[in-house]
Backbone as a ProteinNet text record, in pm:
[ID]
protein_1_A
[PRIMARY]
MRRRFDEENCSVARALEALGDWWTLLIIREAFLGARRFADFESALSISKNVLTKRLRHLVEHDVLTTVDAGRFGSRLEYQLTPRGKDLMVLVTALRQWGDRWVFGPGQEPVLVCERGSGRPVGRLRVQAEDGRSLAARDLELRPGPGADETTLRRFEALGRVDRRR
[TERTIARY]
2303.3	2230.4	2113.2	2000	1879.1	1884.9	1843.4	1837.2	1717.9	1734.9	1627.6	1558.4	1426.5	1348.4	1283.2	1321.6	1253.4	1280.9	1375	1403	1355.9	1303.1	1259.6	1139.7	1134.4	1021.7	925.7	875	788.7	697.4	566.7	470.6	484.7	515	531.9	653	765.2	885.9	866.1	803.6	779.5	684.3	582.2	489.7	562.5	651.7	729.3	822.5	873.7	957.2	876.1	753.2	666.7	623.5	597.6	546.1	656.2	773.8	885.3	894.1	859.9	877.6	752.1	761.7	642.3	586.9	672.8	621.8	524.6	555.4	472	330.5	317	182.6	111.1	185.5	122.2	76.8	152.3	110	-16.7	-21.6	-140.9	-258.9	-235.2	-342.3	-398.8	-310.9	-355.5	-431.7	-389.7	-462	-604.2	-620.2	-754.2	-835.8	-769.2	-838.8	-871	-816.9	-851.3	-737.1	-616.9	-502.9	-477.5	-450.3	-425.6	-300.2	-276.6	-164.4	-42.9	73.3	198.6	187.7	136.6	125.6	33	-71.3	-161.9	-86.1	-7.5	69.7	175	243.7	350.1	295.3	183.8	123.1	72.5	2.7	-56.4	49.3	161	262.2	382.3	397.9	518.5	643.4	645.3	752.2	837.1	964.7	1051	1017.2	1038.6	1008.2	1083.1	1211.5	1289.1	1242.8	1206.3	1156.6	1020.4	933.2	800.9	812.4	900.1	919.8	962	1057.6	1105.1	994.8	918.8	814.1	700.8	660.4	555.2	601	724.6	778.5	779.4	821.1	825	684.9	585	447.9	392.3	430.4	388.4	457.1	586.6	660.7	603.8	549	493.1	341.3	288.6	147.3	50.9	91.1	3.4	-69.5	2	-55.2	-32.2	-115.3	-94.1	-101	-37.3	-43.6	-142.2	-215.1	-308.2	-285.8	-301.5	-289.5	-425.2	-433.5	-560.2	-559.4	-465.3	-455	-550.3	-616.5	-703.3	-623.7	-532.1	-450.3	-303.9	-260	-124.6	-127.1	-11.6	-0.4	-5.6	-85.5	-91	-110.7	-9.2	-9.6	-85.2	-168.4	-234.1	-209	-219.6	-198.2	-330.5	-353.6	-473.5	-433.9	-509	-486.6	-529.5	-448.5	-482.4	-564.7	-616.9	-683.8	-591.4	-464	-366.7	-357.2	-356.7	-351.8	-478.3	-594.1	-721.9	-734.2	-670.3	-671.8	-600	-520.2	-450.2	-542.2	-667.7	-762	-772.9	-770	-779.4	-657.9	-539.4	-416.7	-417.7	-451.7	-452.4	-558.6	-674.2	-780	-736.9	-675.1	-627.6	-522.2	-430.9	-327.3	-390.3	-487.1	-557.4	-629.5	-699.2	-771.3	-675.5	-560.9	-461.5	-415.3	-385	-343	-451.5	-577.2	-688.8	-698.4	-679.5	-693	-574.1	-452.2	-334.3	-255.8	-274.7	-201.2	-290.7	-406.7	-495.8	-592.7	-646	-742.2	-885.4	-976.2	-1117.7	-1174	-1252.1	-1312.5	-1221.2	-1096.8	-999.9	-954.2	-1026.7	-987.7	-983	-869.6	-860.2	-945.6	-959.7	-1036.2	-1115	-1240.4	-1321	-1339.8	-1336	-1368.5	-1514.7	-1596.8	-1741.3	-1793.9	-1901.1	-1969.4	-2040.1	-2017.2	-2073.1	-2225.7	-2290.5	-2436.5	-2502.8	-2453.1	-2517.3	-2452.9	-2326.9	-2255	-2200.8	-2224.2	-2177.2	-2032	-1955.8	-1817.9	-1814.6	-1712.5	-1697.4	-1651	-1683.4	-1640.1	-1489.6	-1437.1	-1294.8	-1264.6	-1161.1	-1122.5	-1069.5	-1106.4	-1065.8	-1026.7	-944.2	-911.4	-1024.9	-1073.3	-1186.2	-1151.9	-1215.8	-1207.8	-1291.4	-1278.1	-1356.2	-1505.5	-1550.8	-1694.3	-1739.8	-1648.7	-1685.2	-1658.8	-1619.9	-1589.1	-1466.4	-1468.7	-1351.6	-1244.3	-1120.5	-1008	-914.1	-857.1	-756.7	-617.7	-516.8	-379.6	-345.3	-395.5	-366.2	-426.8	-524.7	-589.6	-516.1	-412.8	-345.6	-208.4	-165	-28.3	16.3	142.9	199.5	251.7	225	272.3	327.9	420.1	469.9	356.2	351.7	248.6	298	212.6	250.3	366.7	392.5	504.2	630.8	633.5	751.8	872.2	984.8	1108	1187.7	1304.2	1386.2	1424.9	1457.2	1495.7	1380	1262.3	1144.4	1117.2	1123.2	1101	1202.9	1329	1432.7	1404.6	1355.6	1322.3	1214	1112	1004.7	1053.1	1138.9	1195	1275	1354.3	1435.8	1347.6	1227.1	1133.4	1051.9	1073.1	1000.1	856.9	829.4	692	667.5	771.3	755.2	841.7	783.7	859.2	833.4	932.3	913.1	926.1	961.5	976.6	841.3	736	602.1	548
317.3	258.2	176.1	189.9	121.2	-26	-110.3	-253.4	-283	-373.1	-414	-537.3	-545.9	-657.6	-737	-711.2	-774.2	-923.1	-977.4	-1121.3	-1191.5	-1115.8	-1173.5	-1265.7	-1373.8	-1465.3	-1423.8	-1301	-1243.1	-1140.5	-1156.5	-1064.6	-923	-908.1	-774.6	-705.6	-776.1	-717.6	-683.1	-771.2	-745.2	-628	-618.9	-505.1	-375.3	-376.9	-256.5	-220.5	-319.1	-293.2	-220.8	-262.9	-198.8	-59.9	-44.6	83.1	183.3	138	230.2	285.9	413.4	481.7	559.4	644.2	716.4	809	866	952.8	875.4	750.9	670.5	657.1	625.2	612.7	747.6	854.7	986.4	1022.2	981.4	1001.1	921.8	799.1	715.7	777.3	828.2	897.6	1011.8	1091	1204	1157.2	1044.9	991.3	952.7	894.7	861.5	987.7	1096.1	1223.2	1295.4	1246.2	1304.5	1368.6	1368.3	1425.4	1343.1	1410.9	1342.2	1394.8	1524.1	1584.4	1598.7	1605	1621.7	1740.2	1851.6	1973.5	1953.5	1870.4	1841.9	1773.6	1672.4	1599.6	1690.8	1765.2	1854	1957.3	2016.8	2119.6	2062.6	1949.7	1891.1	1839.5	1792.2	1727.2	1814.7	1926.2	2008.9	1922.7	1844.2	1749.4	1805.4	1779.2	1828.9	1757.9	1827.5	1773.6	1643.2	1638.1	1517.7	1396.8	1416.7	1305.9	1259.8	1355	1320.4	1247.6	1293.7	1227.8	1082.9	1059	922.8	834.9	887.8	807.5	777	874.2	848.7	744.7	756.5	659.1	519.9	511.8	383.7	322.5	403.3	353.6	309.1	376.8	335.1	203.3	191.5	68.2	-51.7	-28	-136.1	-149.1	-86	-98.9	-58.4	40.9	97.2	218.5	294.5	405.9	380.3	440.4	438.6	582.7	609.7	743.9	744.4	853.5	872.1	1011.5	1023.1	1153.1	1220.5	1324.1	1394.1	1530.9	1553.4	1683.8	1698.3	1810.2	1840.7	1911	1996	2072.5	2040.8	1925.8	1881.1	1777.1	1730.6	1623.4	1679.1	1616.7	1649.8	1519.3	1480.4	1352.7	1361.9	1262.1	1248.4	1107	1093.1	964.4	913.4	784	720.3	592	561.7	436.2	319.3	216.7	92.2	6.2	-107.5	-197.2	-234.1	-253.6	-283.5	-165.9	-44.9	74.9	94.3	71	86.6	-12.2	-125.9	-226.4	-177.2	-73	-17.2	64.5	85.1	158.6	92.3	-39.1	-109.4	-76.6	-80.3	-49.7	94.4	187.8	329.2	354.9	291.7	307.7	249.5	131.8	71.7	160.7	214.9	303.2	431	485.4	605.4	575.8	464.1	430.1	408.1	348.4	330.2	466.8	558.1	692.9	768	753.1	817.8	769.1	638.7	580.6	611.9	594.8	600.3	730.5	809	935	1053.7	1062.9	1176.7	1153.9	1033.6	1001.6	1015.4	940.1	944.2	1085.8	1119.4	1251.3	1357.9	1321.7	1416.8	1379.8	1290.3	1238.9	1352	1370	1475.7	1449.2	1323.3	1285.1	1159.2	1155.5	1035.3	963.8	832.3	751.6	713	759	739.3	661.8	589.7	519.6	623.6	618.1	716.5	720.7	605.8	600.3	657.7	619.4	661.6	785.1	809.9	921.3	888.7	766.9	727.3	678.5	704.4	653.9	501.6	447.1	302	253	129	69.2	44.6	22.1	-7.8	-138.6	-137.4	-258.7	-360.6	-484.2	-591.9	-713.9	-796.2	-925.1	-1019.1	-1095	-1183.1	-1327.8	-1417.6	-1560.1	-1584.6	-1702.7	-1735.5	-1723.4	-1746.3	-1738.2	-1596.9	-1498.6	-1359.8	-1310.8	-1400.6	-1358.1	-1267.3	-1162.3	-1076.7	-1150.8	-1133.2	-1196.8	-1089.9	-1117.6	-1030.2	-1084.1	-1003.7	-1046.2	-1176	-1192.6	-1314.3	-1439.4	-1422.3	-1535.2	-1579.5	-1507.8	-1533.3	-1595	-1672.8	-1723.1	-1726.9	-1711	-1716.5	-1856.2	-1906.1	-2037.8	-2024.9	-2111.4	-2106.5	-2139.2	-2064.9	-2086.7	-2174.8	-2198.8	-2286.8	-2232.5	-2103.3	-2045.1	-2028.5	-2084.6	-2069.5	-2137.8	-2066.1	-2125.6	-2184.5	-2239.1	-2303.2	-2207.1	-2083	-1984.4	-1959	-1943.6	-1920.3	-2040.4	-2160.1	-2281	-2293.1	-2261.7	-2266.7	-2166.1	-2047.3	-1947.1	-2000.2	-2063.5	-2118.1	-2237.4	-2319.1	-2431.6	-2381.5	-2275.8	-2220	-2166.4	-2124.6	-2076	-2189.6	-2310.8	-2425.9	-2432.2	-2368.6	-2364.3	-2457.7	-2526.9	-2618.4	-2741.1	-2854.6	-2978.3	-3050.5	-3047.8	-3109.5	-3259.6	-3314.3	-3460.6	-3530.4	-3457.9	-3518.3	-3541.3
52	-58.4	-3.6	-66.8	-24.1	-62.6	30.3	2	-87.6	-182	-273.4	-216.3	-239.8	-190.5	-303	-426.8	-540.6	-554.6	-477.3	-481	-353.7	-257.5	-129.9	-150.2	-75.8	-77.7	34.3	21.8	124.3	58.7	75.7	14.3	68.2	196.8	254.6	191.5	184.5	126.5	-20.7	-95.6	-238.2	-257.8	-172.8	-181.5	-152.1	-53	-22.6	-137.7	-206.9	-324.6	-431.6	-450.9	-551	-506.5	-378.3	-329.9	-300.8	-261.4	-243	-103.1	-87.3	40.1	77.1	179.7	225.3	118.8	33.7	-72.8	-162.3	-185.1	-274.1	-219.3	-92.7	-34.8	-31.1	-14.2	-17	-158.6	-259.1	-398.2	-424.5	-376.7	-394	-320.5	-199.9	-125.8	-209.5	-269.3	-351.2	-474.7	-532.2	-648.1	-607.2	-488.1	-439.3	-413.6	-378.1	-355.4	-485.9	-598.1	-727	-803.3	-748.7	-821.5	-947.4	-1057.4	-1183.9	-1255.1	-1242.6	-1314.8	-1223.3	-1285.7	-1212.8	-1117	-1167.5	-1086.2	-966.7	-981.5	-870	-755.6	-790.9	-690	-626.8	-711.4	-663.5	-565.6	-599.2	-514.9	-382.8	-388.9	-268.4	-171.4	-224.5	-140.6	-108.3	-178.7	-163.2	-178.5	-283	-311.3	-425.6	-424	-531.5	-662.8	-772.4	-905.2	-932.6	-896.1	-926.7	-845.7	-718.6	-637.4	-690.3	-721.4	-773.5	-907	-993.5	-1122.8	-1104.1	-1015.2	-989	-932.3	-834.9	-771.8	-869.4	-949.8	-1048.7	-1149.8	-1196.2	-1291.4	-1229.3	-1104.1	-1031.8	-1022.9	-991.3	-979.9	-1114.3	-1221.4	-1356.1	-1392.1	-1362.5	-1391.7	-1315.9	-1198	-1116.6	-1134.7	-1237.3	-1274.9	-1163.4	-1084	-982.2	-1040.9	-1121.8	-1197.1	-1345	-1426.2	-1570.9	-1618.9	-1730.4	-1787.2	-1902.6	-1914	-2024.8	-2081.6	-2211.3	-2276	-2267.8	-2186.4	-2166.2	-2232.9	-2323.9	-2389.1	-2505.6	-2509.4	-2624	-2732.5	-2690.6	-2783.9	-2755.6	-2798.9	-2769.7	-2659.8	-2623.1	-2525.4	-2382.7	-2300.9	-2158.6	-2083	-2010.5	-1940.3	-1808.9	-1783.4	-1653.6	-1602.6	-1472.4	-1406.8	-1353.3	-1372.5	-1319.8	-1247.5	-1142.6	-1071.5	-1159.3	-1162	-1231	-1134.8	-1179.5	-1083.2	-966.9	-994.8	-888.2	-791.4	-845.4	-762.2	-681.2	-744.4	-674.2	-559.1	-572.3	-466.4	-340.8	-353.4	-237.8	-147.4	-188.4	-102.7	33.5	38.5	166.6	253.5	194.9	269.1	318.4	231	268.1	375.2	363.1	462.7	596.9	595.4	720.5	786.5	707.7	761.6	816.9	745.5	792.1	924.1	930.9	1053.3	1170.5	1143.9	1249.8	1299.8	1207.1	1245.9	1320.6	1276.4	1345.6	1489.4	1507.4	1641.1	1731.5	1679.5	1764.9	1757.2	1653.2	1641	1676.4	1613.5	1637.1	1752.1	1762.3	1867.1	1818.7	1882.6	1843.2	1847.9	1746.8	1737.2	1679.9	1644.8	1590.9	1449.8	1383.8	1252.9	1149.1	1079.1	978.3	854.2	816.1	697.3	731.2	690.8	711.3	578.6	581.9	465	481	386	396.5	276.9	301.1	192.9	106.6	-23.1	-115.2	-108.3	-103.2	-105.2	18.8	137	261.9	323.6	289.1	350.7	488.5	536.3	669.5	662.9	769	772.7	764.8	700.2	694.5	830.9	860.3	986.3	984.9	1103.3	1116.1	1044.4	962	890.3	989.6	966.2	1055.6	974.7	1035.1	976.2	1014.1	916.1	942.1	908.2	981.4	949.5	824.6	767.1	647.7	670.9	793.7	822.2	860.1	853.7	879.6	1020.4	1112	1249	1249.2	1332.9	1348.5	1427	1384.8	1452	1506.3	1622.9	1682.9	1647.1	1670.2	1640.4	1713.7	1834.8	1912.6	1850.1	1761.2	1694.4	1568.1	1530	1402.9	1424.1	1326.5	1323.4	1177.7	1159	1024.2	997.9	878.3	836.5	696	659.1	521.4	424	315.2	214.3	101.3	3.7	-107.3	-190.7	-182.8	-258.1	-176.9	-55.5	31.3	-31.9	-34.8	-86.1	30.9	1.9	105.6	216.8	182.3	283.3	379.1	325.5	409.3	497.6	440.8	520	633.5	604.6	708.9	820.5	785.3	887.2	980.2	923	1005.8	1087.4	1029.9	1105.1	1224.3	1203.9	1312.3	1425.3	1392.2	1493.3	1554.9	1504.6	1555.5	1506.2	1394.6	1343.6	1225.8	1180.7	1068.5	1094.4	1070	1077.8	946.5	857.6	725.1	729	844.3	854.5	856.9	883.1	888.2	750.7
[MASK]
++++++++++++++++++++++++++++++++++++++++++++++++++++++++++++++++++++++++++++++++++++++++++++++++++++++++++++++++++++++++++++++++++++++++++++++++++++++++++++++++++++++

């Protein structure tokens, strides 16, 4: 049985709860490529109908996709990315760039993400400081945020990263 993360005090865990599994990100990838109908997703992914039905329903329930009736002669359901879903472009692009770099290698990229206006590939996504400087992983540290609950605070205390006595 799969563990649920909907009660976790962690943005990563909660995001994974909303997104589900690898099929979910592949469905989102296809939506960015233009898939709208059930058959489009099924054909592109070679996914079973029951798995696709569950994943699409899950994405609609989590407001990543919405359904619209696009039928002219009767009902025909299509799926569209919501603003929440469109915001996943950054995640999908970062994952694609990671795969291009570490799985396929430079010059072997299967798909390029390009700026529509210029046609040029987008630069590698980076974490930036507030002033725009690029930051490396060594420049970052995790700290409890304003929404940290007691469990989260205890985890940071156990790591020696929080002292609530101050």
